[in-house]
Coordinates of C-alpha atoms in Angstrom, one line a residue:
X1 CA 0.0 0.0 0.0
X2 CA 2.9 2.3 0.4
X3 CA 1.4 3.3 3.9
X4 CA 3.9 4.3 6.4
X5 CA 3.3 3.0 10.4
X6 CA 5.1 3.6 13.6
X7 CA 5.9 0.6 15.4
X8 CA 5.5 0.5 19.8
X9 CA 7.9 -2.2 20.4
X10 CA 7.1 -3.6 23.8
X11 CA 10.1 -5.6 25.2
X12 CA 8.9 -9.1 26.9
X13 CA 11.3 -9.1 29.6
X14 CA 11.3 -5.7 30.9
X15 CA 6.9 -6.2 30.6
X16 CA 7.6 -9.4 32.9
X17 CA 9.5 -7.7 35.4
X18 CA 7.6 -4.8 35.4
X19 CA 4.6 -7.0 36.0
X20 CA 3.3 -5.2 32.5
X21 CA 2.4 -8.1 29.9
X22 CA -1.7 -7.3 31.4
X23 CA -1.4 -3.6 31.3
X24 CA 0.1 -4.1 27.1
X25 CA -2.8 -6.6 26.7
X26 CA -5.3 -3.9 27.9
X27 CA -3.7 -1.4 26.0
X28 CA -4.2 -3.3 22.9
X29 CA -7.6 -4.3 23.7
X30 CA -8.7 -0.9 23.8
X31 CA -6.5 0.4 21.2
X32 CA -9.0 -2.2 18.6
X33 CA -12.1 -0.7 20.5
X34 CA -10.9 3.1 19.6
X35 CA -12.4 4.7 16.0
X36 CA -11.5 8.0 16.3
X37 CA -9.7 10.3 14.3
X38 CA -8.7 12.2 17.6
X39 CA -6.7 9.0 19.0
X40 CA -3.8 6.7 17.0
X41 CA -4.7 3.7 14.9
X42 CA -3.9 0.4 15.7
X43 CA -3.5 -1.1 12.4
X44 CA -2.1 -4.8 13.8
X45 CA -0.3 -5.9 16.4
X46 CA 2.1 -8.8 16.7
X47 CA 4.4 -11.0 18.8
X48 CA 7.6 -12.4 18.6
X49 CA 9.7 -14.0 20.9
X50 CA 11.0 -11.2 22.8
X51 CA 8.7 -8.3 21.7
X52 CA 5.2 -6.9 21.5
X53 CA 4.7 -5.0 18.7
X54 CA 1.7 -2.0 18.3
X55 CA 1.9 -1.0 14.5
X56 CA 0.1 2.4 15.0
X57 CA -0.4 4.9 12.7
X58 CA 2.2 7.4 12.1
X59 CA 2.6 10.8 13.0
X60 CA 5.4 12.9 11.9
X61 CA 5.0 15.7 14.2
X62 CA 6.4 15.2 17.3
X63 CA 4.6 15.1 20.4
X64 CA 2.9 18.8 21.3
X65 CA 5.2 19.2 24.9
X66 CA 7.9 19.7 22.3
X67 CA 5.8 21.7 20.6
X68 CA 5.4 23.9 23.6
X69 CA 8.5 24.2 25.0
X70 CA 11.0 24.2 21.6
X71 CA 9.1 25.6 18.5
X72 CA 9.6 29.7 18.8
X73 CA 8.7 31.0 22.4
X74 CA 8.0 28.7 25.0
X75 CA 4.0 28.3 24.8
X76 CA 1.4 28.3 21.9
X77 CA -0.2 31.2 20.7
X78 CA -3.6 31.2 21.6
X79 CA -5.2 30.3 18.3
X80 CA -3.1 27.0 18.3
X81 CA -4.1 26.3 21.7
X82 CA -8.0 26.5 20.7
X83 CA -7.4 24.1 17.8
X84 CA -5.7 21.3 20.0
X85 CA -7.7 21.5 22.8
X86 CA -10.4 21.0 20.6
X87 CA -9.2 18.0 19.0
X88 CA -8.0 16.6 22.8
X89 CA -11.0 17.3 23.9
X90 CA -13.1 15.1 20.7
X91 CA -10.6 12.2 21.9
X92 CA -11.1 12.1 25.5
X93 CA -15.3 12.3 24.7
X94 CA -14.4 9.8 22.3
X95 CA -12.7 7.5 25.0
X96 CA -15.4 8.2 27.8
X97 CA -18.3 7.3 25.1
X98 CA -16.7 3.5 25.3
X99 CA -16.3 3.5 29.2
X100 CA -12.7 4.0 29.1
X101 CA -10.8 6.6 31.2
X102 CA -7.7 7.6 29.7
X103 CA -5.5 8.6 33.3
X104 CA -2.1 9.8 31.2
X105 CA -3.7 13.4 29.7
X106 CA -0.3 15.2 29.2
X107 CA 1.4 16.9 25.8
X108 CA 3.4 14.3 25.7
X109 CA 1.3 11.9 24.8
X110 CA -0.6 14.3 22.2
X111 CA 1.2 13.1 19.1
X112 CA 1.2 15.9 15.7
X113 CA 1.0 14.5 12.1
X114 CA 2.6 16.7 8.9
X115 CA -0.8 18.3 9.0
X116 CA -0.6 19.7 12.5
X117 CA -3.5 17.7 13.9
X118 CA -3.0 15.8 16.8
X119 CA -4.1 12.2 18.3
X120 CA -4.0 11.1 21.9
X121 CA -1.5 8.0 22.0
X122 CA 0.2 5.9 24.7
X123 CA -3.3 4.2 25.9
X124 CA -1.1 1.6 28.4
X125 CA -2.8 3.4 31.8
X126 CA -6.3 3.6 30.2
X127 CA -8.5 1.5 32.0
X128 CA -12.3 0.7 31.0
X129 CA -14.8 1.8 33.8
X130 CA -17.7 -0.6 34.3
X131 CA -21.2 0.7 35.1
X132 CA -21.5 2.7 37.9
X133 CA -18.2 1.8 38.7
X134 CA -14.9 3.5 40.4
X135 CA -11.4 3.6 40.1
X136 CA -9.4 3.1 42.7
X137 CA -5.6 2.6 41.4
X138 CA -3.3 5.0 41.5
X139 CA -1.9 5.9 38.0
X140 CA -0.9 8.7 35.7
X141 CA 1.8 11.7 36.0
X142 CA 2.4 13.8 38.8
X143 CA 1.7 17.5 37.6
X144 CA -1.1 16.0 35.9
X145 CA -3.0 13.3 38.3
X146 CA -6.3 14.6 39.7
X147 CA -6.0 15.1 43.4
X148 CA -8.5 12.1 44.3
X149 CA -6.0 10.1 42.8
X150 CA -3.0 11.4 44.8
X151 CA -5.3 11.0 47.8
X152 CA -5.9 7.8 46.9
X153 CA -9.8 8.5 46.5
X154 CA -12.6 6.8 44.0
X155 CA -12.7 8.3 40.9
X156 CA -13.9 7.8 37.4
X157 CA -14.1 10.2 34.0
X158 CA -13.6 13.8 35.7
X159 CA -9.7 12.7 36.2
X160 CA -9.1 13.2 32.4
X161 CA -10.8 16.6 32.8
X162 CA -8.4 18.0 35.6
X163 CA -5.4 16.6 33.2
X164 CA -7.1 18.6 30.4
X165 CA -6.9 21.9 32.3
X166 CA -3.4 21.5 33.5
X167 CA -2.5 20.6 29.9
X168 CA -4.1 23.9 28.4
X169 CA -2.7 26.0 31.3
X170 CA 0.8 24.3 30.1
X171 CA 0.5 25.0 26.3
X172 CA -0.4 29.2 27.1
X173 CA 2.1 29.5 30.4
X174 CA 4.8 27.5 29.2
X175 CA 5.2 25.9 31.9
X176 CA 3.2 22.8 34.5
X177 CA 0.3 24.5 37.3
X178 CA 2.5 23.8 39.6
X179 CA 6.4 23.4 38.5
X180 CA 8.1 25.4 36.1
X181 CA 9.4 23.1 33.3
X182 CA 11.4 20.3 33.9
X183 CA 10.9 20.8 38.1
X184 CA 9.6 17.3 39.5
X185 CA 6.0 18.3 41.0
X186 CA 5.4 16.9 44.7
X187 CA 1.9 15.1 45.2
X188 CA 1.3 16.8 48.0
X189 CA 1.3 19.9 45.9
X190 CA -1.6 19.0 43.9
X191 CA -3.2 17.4 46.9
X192 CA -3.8 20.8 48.5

């Protein structure tokens, strides 16, 4: 076909060690539930003896935290920040539509194509909410995670939201809510 693919190689030993072979599988499984223009393709995936492979559509871009902090000034002018969040936005409804809650909302895992749209990517902490359900386990970024899960609190679809907003306050400031850029962010920051 001539089609070009990015390939997420997935090493077997470091998954097994890492206790991570379930969390790939998930990310996989949800990955074939995704149809979204907002979110990456899985086109196939495969196995071989030491790897899991994701072939993924590709995007040429680079991811948008580069975006932010190396392309001109640090920070996006505000007409690029509308057309991101927008398209972020479509593929975090899109995830929530199919009971998934995405818990790693950060520009760094908004991927660009040549075109200068973006797709969410890196699905491996998404986890699918059943009805009327909770989440419980802690996962995500700090400088990103919701506070109820710092606090180690119940929480469902509203997480993405709070990553959302501390992604758009990062693409017009330039910088994280609470760190400048490249400062580690505390927990007990956000906790407060």
């Amino acid at each position: 076909t001539g089609k070009m693919y990015a390939c997420k190689k997935l090493d077997k030993k470091r998954l097994k060690k890492k206790k991570g072979e379930s969390m790939a599988l998930l990310e996989k499984e949800i990955l074939e539930k995704v149809n979204s223009r907002f979110i990456v393709t899985l086109a196939y995936a495969f196995q071989s003896k030491t790897a899991l492979c994701l072939v993924m559509s590709l995007m040429n871009g680079g991811d948008l935290k580069y975006h932010i902090y190396n392309v001109g000034e640090r920070g996006l002018e505000r007409d690029r920040v509308v057309f991101y969040s927008a398209q972020i936005i479509c593929g975090i409804l899109h995830l929530h539509s199919i009971k998934i809650v995405y818990r790693d909302m950060k520009p760094e895992n908004v991927l660009l194509d040549d075109n200068g749209h973006c797709r969410l990517s890196d699905l491996g902490l998404a986890v699918e909410v059943k009805d009327g359900k909770t989440i419980t386990h802690r996962a995500g970024t700090n400088g990103y995670m919701a506070p109820e899960i710092l606090k180690e609190e119940s929480y469902s679809y509203p997480v993405d939201w709070f990553a959302m907003g501390c992604s758009i306050y990062e693409m017009i400031a330039g910088r994280t809510p609470f760190k400048d850029y490249k400062e580690k962010v505390e927990k007990d920051e956000v906790k407060k």
